[in-house]
mmCIF file of C-alpha atoms in Angstrom:
data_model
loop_
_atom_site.group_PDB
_atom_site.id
_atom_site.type_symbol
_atom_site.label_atom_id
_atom_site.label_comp_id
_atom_site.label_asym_id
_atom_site.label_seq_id
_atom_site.Cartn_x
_atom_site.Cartn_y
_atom_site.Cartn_z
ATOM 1 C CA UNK A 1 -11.030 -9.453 21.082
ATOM 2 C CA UNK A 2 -12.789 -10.984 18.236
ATOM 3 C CA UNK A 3 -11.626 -10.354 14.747
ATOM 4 C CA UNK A 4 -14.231 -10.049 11.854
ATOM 5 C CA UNK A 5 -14.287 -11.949 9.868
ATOM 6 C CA UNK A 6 -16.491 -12.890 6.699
ATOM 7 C CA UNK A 7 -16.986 -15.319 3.504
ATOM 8 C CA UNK A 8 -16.240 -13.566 0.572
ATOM 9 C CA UNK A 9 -16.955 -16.301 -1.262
ATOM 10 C CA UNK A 10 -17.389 -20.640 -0.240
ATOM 11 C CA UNK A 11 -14.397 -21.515 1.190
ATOM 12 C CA UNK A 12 -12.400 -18.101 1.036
ATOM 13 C CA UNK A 13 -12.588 -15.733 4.442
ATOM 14 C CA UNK A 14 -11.046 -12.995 4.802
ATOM 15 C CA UNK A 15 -11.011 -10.542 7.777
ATOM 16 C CA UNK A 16 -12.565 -7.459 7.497
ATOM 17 C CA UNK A 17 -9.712 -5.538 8.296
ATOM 18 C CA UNK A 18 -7.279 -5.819 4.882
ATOM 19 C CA UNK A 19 -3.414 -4.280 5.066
ATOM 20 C CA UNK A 20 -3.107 -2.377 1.732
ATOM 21 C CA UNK A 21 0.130 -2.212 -0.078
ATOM 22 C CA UNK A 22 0.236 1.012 -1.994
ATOM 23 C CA UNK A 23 2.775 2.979 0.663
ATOM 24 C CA UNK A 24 5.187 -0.430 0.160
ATOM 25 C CA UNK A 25 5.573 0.691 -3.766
ATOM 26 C CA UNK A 26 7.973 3.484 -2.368
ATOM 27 C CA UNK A 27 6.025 6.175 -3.941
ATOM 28 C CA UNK A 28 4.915 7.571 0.091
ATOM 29 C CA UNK A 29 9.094 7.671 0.565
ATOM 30 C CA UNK A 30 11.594 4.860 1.078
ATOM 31 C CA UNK A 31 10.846 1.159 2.133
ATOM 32 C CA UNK A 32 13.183 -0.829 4.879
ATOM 33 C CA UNK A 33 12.135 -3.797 2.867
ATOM 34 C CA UNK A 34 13.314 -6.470 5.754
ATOM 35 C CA UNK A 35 11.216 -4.373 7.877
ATOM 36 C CA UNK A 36 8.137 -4.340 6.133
ATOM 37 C CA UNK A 37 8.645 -8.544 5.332
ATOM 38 C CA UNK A 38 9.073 -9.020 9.199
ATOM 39 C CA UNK A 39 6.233 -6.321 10.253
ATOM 40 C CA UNK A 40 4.099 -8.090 8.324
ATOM 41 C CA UNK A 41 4.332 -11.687 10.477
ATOM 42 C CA UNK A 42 2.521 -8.700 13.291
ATOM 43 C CA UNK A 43 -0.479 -8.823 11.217
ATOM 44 C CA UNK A 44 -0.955 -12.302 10.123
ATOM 45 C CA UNK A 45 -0.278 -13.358 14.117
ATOM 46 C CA UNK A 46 -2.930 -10.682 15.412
ATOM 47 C CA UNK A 47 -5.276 -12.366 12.795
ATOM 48 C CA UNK A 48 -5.292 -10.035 9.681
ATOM 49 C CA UNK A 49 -3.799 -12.092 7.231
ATOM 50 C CA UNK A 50 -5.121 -10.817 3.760
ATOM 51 C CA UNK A 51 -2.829 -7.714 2.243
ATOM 52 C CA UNK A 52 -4.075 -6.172 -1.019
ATOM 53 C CA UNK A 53 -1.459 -5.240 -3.767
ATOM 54 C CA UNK A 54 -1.223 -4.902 -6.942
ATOM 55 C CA UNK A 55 0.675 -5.822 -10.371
ATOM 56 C CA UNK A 56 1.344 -1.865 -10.963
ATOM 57 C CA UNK A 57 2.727 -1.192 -7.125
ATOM 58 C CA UNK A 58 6.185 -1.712 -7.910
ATOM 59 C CA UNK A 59 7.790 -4.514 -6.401
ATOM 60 C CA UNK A 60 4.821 -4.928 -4.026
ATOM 61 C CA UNK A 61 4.043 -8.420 -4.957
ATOM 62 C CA UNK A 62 7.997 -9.731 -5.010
ATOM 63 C CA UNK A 63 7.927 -8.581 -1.124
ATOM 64 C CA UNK A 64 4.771 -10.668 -0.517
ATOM 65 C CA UNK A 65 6.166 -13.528 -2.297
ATOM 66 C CA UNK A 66 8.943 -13.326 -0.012
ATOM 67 C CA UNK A 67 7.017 -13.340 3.184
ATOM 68 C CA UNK A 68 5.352 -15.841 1.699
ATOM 69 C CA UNK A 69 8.564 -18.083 1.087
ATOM 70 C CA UNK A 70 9.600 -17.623 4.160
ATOM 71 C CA UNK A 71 6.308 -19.044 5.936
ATOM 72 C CA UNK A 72 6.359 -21.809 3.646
ATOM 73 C CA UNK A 73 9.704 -22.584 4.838
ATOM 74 C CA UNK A 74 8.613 -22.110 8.700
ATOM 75 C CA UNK A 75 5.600 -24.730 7.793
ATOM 76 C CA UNK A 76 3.282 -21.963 8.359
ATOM 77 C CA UNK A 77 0.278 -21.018 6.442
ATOM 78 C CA UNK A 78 0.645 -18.433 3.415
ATOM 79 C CA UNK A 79 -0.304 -14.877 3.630
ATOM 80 C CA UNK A 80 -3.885 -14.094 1.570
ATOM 81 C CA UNK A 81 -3.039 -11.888 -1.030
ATOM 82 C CA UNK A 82 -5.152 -9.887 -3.401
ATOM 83 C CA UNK A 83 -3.332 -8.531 -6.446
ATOM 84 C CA UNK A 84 -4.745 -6.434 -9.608
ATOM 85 C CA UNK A 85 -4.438 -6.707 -13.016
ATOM 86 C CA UNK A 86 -4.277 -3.471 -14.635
ATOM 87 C CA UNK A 87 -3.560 -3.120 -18.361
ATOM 88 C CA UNK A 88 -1.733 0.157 -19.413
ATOM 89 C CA UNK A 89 -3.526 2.464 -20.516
ATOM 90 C CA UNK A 90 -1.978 2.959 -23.346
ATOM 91 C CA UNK A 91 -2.128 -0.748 -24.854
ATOM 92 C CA UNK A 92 -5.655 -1.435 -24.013
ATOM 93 C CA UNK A 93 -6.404 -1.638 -27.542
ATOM 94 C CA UNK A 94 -3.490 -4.895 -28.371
ATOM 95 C CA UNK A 95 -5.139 -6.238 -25.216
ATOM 96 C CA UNK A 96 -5.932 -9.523 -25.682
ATOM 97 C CA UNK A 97 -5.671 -13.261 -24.042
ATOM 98 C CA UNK A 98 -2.332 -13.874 -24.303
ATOM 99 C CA UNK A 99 -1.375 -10.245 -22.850
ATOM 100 C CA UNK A 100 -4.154 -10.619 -19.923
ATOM 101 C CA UNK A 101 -2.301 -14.301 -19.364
ATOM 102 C CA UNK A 102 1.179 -12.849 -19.228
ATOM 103 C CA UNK A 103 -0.157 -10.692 -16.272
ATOM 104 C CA UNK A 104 -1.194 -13.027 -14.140
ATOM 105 C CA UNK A 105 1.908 -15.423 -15.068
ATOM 106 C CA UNK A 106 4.068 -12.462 -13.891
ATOM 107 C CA UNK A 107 2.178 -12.485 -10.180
ATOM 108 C CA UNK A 108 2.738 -16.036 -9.809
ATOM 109 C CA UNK A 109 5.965 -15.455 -10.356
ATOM 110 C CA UNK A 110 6.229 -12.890 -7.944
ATOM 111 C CA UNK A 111 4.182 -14.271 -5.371
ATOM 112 C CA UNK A 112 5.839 -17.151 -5.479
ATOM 113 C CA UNK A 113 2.637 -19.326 -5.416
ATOM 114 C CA UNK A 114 0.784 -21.594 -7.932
ATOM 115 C CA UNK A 115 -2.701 -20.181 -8.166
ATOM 116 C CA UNK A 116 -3.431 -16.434 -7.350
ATOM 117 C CA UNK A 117 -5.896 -15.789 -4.252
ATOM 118 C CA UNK A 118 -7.795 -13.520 -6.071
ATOM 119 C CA UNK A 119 -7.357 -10.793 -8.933
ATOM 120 C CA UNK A 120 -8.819 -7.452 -9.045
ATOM 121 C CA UNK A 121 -9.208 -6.320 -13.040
ATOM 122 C CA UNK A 122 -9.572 -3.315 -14.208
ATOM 123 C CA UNK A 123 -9.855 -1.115 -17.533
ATOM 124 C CA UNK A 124 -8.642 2.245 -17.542
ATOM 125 C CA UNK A 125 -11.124 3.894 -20.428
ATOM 126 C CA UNK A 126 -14.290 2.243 -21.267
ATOM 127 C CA UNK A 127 -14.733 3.825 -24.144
ATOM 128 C CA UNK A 128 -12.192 1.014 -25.738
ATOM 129 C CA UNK A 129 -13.531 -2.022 -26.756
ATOM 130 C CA UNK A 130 -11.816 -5.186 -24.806
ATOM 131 C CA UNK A 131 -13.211 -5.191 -21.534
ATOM 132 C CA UNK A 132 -15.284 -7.982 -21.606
ATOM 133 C CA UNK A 133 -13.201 -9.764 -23.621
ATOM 134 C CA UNK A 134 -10.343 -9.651 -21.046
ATOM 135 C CA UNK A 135 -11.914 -9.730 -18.142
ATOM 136 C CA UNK A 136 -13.033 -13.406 -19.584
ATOM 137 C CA UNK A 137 -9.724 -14.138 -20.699
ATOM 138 C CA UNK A 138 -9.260 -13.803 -16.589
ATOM 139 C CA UNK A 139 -12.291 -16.311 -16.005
ATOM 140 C CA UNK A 140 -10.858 -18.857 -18.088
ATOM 141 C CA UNK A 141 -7.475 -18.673 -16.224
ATOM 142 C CA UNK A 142 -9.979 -19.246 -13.269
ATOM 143 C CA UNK A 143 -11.063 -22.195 -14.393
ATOM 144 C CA UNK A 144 -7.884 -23.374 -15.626
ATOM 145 C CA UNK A 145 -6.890 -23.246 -11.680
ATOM 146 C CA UNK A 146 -4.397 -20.142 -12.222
ATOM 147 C CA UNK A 147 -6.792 -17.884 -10.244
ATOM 148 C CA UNK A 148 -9.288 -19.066 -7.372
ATOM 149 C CA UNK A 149 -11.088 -15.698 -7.586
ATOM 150 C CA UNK A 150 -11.867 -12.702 -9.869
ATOM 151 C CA UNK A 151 -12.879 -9.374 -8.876
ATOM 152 C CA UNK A 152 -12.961 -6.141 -10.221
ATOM 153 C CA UNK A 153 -11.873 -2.452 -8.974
ATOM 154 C CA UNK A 154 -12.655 0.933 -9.913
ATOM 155 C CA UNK A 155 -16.120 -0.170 -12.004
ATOM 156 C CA UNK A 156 -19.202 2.002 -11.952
ATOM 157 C CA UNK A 157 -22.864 0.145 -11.684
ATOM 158 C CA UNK A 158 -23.214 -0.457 -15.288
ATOM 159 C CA UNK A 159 -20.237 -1.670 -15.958
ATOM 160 C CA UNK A 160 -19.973 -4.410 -12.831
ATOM 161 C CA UNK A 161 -23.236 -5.362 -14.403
ATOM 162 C CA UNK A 162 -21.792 -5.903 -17.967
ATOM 163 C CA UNK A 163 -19.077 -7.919 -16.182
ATOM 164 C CA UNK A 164 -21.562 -10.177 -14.432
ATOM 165 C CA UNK A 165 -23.844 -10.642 -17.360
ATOM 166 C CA UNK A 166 -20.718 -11.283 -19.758
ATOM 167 C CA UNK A 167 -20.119 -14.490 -16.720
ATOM 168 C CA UNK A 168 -17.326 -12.795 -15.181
ATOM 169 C CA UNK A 169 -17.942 -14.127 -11.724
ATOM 170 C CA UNK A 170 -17.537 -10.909 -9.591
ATOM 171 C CA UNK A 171 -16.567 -12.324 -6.312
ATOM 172 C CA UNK A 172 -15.957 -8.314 -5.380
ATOM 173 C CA UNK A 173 -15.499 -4.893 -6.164
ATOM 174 C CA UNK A 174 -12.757 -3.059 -4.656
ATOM 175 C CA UNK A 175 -13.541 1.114 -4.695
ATOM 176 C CA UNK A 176 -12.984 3.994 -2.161
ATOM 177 C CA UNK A 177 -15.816 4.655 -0.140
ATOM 178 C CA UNK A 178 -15.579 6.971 3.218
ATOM 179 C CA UNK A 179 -17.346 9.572 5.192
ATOM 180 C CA UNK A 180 -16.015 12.293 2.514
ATOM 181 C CA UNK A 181 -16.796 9.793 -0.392
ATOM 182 C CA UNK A 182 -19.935 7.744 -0.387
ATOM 183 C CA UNK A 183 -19.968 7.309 -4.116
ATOM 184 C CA UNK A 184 -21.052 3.274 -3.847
ATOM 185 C CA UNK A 185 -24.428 3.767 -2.224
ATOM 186 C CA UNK A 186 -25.910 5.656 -5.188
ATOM 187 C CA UNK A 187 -25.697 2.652 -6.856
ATOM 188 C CA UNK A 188 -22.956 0.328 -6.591
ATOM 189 C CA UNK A 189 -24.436 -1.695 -3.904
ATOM 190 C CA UNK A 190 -27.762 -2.265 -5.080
ATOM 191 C CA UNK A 191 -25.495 -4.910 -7.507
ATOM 192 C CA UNK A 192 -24.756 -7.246 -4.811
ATOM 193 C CA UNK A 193 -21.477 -7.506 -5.506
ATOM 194 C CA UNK A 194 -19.245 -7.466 -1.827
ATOM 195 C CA UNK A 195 -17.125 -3.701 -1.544
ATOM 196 C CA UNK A 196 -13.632 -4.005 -0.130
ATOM 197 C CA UNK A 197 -12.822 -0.234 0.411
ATOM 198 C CA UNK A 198 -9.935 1.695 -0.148
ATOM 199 C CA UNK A 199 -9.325 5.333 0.568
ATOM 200 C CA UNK A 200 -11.148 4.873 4.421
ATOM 201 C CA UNK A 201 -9.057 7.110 6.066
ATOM 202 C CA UNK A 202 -8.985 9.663 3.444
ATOM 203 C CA UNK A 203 -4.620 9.238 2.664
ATOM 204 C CA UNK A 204 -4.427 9.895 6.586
ATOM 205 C CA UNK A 205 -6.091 12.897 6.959
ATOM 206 C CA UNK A 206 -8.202 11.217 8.770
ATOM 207 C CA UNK A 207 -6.362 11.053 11.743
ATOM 208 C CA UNK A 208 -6.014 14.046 14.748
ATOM 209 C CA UNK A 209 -2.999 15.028 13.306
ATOM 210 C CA UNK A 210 -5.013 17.532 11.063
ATOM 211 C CA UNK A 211 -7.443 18.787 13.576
ATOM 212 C CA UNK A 212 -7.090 22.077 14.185
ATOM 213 C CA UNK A 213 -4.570 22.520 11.124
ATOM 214 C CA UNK A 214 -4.634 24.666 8.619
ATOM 215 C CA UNK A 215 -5.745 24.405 5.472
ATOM 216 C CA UNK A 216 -2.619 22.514 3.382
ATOM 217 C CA UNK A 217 -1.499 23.996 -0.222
ATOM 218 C CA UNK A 218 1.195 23.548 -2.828
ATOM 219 C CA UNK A 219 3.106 21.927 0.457
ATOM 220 C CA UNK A 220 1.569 18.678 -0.269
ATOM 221 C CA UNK A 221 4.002 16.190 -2.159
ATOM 222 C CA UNK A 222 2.786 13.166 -1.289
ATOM 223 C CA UNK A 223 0.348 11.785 -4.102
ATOM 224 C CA UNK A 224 -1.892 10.056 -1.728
ATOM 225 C CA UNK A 225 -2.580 13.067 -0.281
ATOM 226 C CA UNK A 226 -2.889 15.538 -3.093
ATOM 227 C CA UNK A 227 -5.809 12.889 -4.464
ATOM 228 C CA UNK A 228 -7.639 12.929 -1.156
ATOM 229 C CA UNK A 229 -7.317 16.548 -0.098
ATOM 230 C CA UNK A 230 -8.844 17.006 -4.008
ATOM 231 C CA UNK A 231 -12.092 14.578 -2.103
ATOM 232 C CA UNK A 232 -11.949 17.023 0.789
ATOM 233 C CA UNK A 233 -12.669 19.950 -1.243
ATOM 234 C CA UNK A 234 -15.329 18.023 -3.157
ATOM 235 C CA UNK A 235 -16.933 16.969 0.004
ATOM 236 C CA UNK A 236 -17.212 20.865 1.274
ATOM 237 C CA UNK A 237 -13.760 22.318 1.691
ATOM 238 C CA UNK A 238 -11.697 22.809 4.358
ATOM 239 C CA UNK A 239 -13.818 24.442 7.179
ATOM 240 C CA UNK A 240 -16.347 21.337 6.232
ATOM 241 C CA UNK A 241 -14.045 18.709 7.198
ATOM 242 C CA UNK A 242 -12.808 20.207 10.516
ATOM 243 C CA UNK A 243 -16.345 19.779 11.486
ATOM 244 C CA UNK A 244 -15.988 16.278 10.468
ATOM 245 C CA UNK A 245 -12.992 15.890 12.413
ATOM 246 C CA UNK A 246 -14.398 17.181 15.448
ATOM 247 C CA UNK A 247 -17.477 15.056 16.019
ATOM 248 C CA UNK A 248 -15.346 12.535 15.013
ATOM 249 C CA UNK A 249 -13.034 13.129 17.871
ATOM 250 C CA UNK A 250 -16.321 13.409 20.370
ATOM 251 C CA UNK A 251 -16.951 9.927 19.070
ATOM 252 C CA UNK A 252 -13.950 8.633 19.549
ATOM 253 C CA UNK A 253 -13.533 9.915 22.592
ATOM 254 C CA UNK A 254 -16.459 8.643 23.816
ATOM 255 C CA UNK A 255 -15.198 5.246 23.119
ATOM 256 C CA UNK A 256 -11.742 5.399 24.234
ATOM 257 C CA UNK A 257 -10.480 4.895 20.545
ATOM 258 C CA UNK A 258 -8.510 7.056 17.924
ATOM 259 C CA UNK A 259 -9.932 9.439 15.251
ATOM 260 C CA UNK A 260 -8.957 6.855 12.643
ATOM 261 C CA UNK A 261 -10.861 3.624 14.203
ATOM 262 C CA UNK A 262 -14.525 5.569 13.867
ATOM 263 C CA UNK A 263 -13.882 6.350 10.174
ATOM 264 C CA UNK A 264 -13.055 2.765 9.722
ATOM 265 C CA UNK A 265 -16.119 1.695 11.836
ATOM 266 C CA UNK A 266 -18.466 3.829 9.681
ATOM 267 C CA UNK A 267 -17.532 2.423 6.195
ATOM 268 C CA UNK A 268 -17.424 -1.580 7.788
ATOM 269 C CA UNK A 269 -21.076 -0.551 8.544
ATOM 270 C CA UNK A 270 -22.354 0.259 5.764
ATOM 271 C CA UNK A 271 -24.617 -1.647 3.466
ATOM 272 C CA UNK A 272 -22.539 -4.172 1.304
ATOM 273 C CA UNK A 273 -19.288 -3.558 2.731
ATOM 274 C CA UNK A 274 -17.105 -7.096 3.205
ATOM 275 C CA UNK A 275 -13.826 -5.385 4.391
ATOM 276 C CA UNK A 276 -11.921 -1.865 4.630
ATOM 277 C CA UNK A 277 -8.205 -1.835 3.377
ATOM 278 C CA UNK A 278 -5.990 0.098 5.118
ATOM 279 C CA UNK A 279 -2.738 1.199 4.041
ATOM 280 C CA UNK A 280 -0.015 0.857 6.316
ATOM 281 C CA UNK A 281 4.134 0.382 5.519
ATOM 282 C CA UNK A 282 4.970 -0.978 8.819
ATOM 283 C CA UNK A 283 3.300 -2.470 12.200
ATOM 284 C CA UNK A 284 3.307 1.347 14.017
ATOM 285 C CA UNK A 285 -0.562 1.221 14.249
ATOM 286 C CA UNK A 286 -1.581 -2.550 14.427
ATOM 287 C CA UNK A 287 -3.452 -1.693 17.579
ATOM 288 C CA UNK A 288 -5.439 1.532 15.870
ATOM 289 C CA UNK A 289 -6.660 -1.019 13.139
ATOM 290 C CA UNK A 290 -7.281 -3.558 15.989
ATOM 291 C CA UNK A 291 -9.455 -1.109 17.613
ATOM 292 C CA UNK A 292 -12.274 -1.456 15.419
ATOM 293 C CA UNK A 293 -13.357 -4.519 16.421
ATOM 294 C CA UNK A 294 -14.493 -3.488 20.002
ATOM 295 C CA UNK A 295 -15.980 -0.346 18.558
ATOM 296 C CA UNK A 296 -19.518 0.065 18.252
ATOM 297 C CA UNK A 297 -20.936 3.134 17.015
ATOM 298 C CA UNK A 298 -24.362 3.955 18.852
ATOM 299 C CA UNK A 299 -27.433 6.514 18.103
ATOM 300 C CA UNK A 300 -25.280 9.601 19.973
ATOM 301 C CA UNK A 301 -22.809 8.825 17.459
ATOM 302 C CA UNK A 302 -25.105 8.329 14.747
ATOM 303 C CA UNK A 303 -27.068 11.357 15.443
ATOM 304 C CA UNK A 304 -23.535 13.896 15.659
ATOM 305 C CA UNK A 305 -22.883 12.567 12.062
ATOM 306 C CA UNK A 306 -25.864 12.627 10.674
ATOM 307 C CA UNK A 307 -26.758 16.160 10.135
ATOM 308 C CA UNK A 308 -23.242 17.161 8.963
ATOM 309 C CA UNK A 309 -23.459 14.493 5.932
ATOM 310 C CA UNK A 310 -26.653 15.385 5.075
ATOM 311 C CA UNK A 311 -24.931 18.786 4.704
ATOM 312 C CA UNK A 312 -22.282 17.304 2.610
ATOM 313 C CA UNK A 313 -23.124 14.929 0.284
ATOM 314 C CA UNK A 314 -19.845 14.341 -1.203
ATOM 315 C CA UNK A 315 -19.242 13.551 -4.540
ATOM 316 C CA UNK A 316 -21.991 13.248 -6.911
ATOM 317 C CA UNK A 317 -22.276 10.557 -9.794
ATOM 318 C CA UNK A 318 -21.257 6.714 -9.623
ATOM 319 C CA UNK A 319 -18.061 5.137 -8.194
ATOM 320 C CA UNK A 320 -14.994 6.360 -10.067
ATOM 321 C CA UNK A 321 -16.615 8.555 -12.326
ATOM 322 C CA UNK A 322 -14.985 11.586 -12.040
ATOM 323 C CA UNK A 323 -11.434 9.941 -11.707
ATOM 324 C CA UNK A 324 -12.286 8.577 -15.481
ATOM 325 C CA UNK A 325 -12.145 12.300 -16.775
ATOM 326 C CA UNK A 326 -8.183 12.268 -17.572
ATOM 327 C CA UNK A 327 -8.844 15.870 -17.873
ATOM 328 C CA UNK A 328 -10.629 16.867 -14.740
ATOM 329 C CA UNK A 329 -8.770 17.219 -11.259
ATOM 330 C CA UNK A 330 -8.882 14.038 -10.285
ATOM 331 C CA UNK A 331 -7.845 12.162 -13.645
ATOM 332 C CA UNK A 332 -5.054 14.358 -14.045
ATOM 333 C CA UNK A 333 -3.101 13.182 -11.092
ATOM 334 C CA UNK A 334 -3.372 9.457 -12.040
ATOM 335 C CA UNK A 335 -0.582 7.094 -13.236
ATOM 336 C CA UNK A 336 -1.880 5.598 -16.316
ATOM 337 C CA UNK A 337 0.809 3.251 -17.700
ATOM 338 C CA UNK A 338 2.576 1.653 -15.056
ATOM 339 C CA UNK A 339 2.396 -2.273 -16.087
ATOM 340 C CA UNK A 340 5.425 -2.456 -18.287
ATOM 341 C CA UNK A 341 4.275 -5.932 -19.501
#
């Protein structure tokens, strides 16, 4: 089996297949941290060696740095690692070049490297001036050789284009996009800029596990999941989404695969689309993400999706819109100020 792979930019390739690091922040339950360090050697062997993290998924980037100290020890190539850099919330307004610098000092600390692989900014209102501002302040640590590449996350259309015009070199923009969310083609693509997507398998309810289940309620205490059943309803409800489920399961089926490999297949083919993160907090379903790269989706499976999204749009307006409104259903759920700088 072949694994994907593709340029993100000269001289950086990445598969198209990234291990996400949210569940590792121990907010999905408790981490066997040797566990996850020596799961992750599964991934880098079977090829996928780029993990996204972040500087606000607590202690996320201290375990990478310690995989990462390890290889280096074994002689062995270093994992790729994407990180963020997220200002709180509540200090974007003392943002400024020395705070954006302290940031990325802090991952290379934790990483335990000497130039980050590449950094995904973002800015949590944009109705405060600074964006631009620090966002360059990240560009000149790029050229000063602390950074090889800088990205964004979470940007609409207009404001990827500010960055890009204000020569931030965009080398991508990370933002969910799935069968329940497709958000990034009403606009987002049109930019240019290469989509690494989060969010593909919808928390894990895309999976055959919820099939056939009812409807969930207050019961849900994992956050992941209380943000993505909130895109389920959006998307149609309930009843909506079981149809979903079950011409997914024809399709997989079909192939021989799992539930979870089509919706991954879908987003890696759609316009624009360099790679689909996938969160995982150990090696239990290497061979599900594996999968994806011997599945091919065909016109029958086309032609069983297509009249069920054209009944659902999803959610309306650009890519992260409606998580902006602190106030609406899916702002109020958010973590806001979790940098501690």
């Amino acid at each position: 089996m072949t694994i994907e792979t593709i340029e993100l930019a000269p001289g950086y390739r990445i598969p198209r297949l990234i291990r996400g690091g949210w569940q590792l922040a121990g907010d999905h339950g408790p981490v066997d941290r040797e566990r996850a360090i020596a799961d992750i050697a599964a991934y880098v062997d079977a090829g996928l060696n780029t993990v996204d993290g972040a500087d606000i998924y607590t202690g996320v980037e201290a375990l990478y740095g310690a995989f990462n100290t390890r290889r280096r020890a074994q002689g062995l190539a270093p994992l790729q690692v994407h990180t963020k850099c997220v200002p709180d919330l509540a200090e974007l307004a003392q943002v400024d070049a020395a705070y954006i610098r302290r940031i990325v000092e802090r991952s290379l600390q934790r990483l335990a490297v000497e130039r980050l692989d590449l950094v995904q900014f973002h800015w949590w209102d944009l109705a405060v001036p600074g964006m631009l501002p620090a966002a360059q302040a990240l560009a000149a640590l790029q050229r000063e050789g602390l950074i090889a590449l800088v990205a964004g996350t979470n940007f609409d259309t207009p404001s990827t284009l500010a960055l890009r015009d204000a020569g931030v070199p965009m080398a991508s923009m990370q933002v969910q996009y799935s069968l329940l969310d497709r958000r990034p083609a009403h606009g987002l693509v049109a930019t240019g800029v290469p989509l690494l997507c989060y969010g593909t398998l919808a928390g894990g309810f895309f999976s055959s596990r919820w099939l056939g289940a009812p409807e969930p309620g207050a019961e849900l205490t994992n956050r992941s999941l209380i943000k993505y059943k909130l895109v389920i309803d959006d998307y149609g409800g309930w009843t909506a989404f079981q149809q979903l489920l079950q011409a997914l399961q024809a399709i997989a089926q079909r192939h021989g695969v799992g539930l979870s490999t089509v919706a991954t297949r879908w987003v890696l083919d759609q316009p624009g689309v360099a790679a689909a993160i996938v969160g995982a907090r150990y090696a239990d379903h290497l061979d599900d993400m594996l999968a994806v790269f011997r599945l091919r989706l065909d016109a029958e499976d086309h032609a069983l999706l297509a009249p069920l999204l054209a009944a659902h749009p999803g959610m309306a307006g650009d890519t992260y819109t409606a998580e902006r409104d602190r106030h609406g259903r899916h702002g109020r759920i958010m973590k806001y100020n979790l940098n501690k700088s």
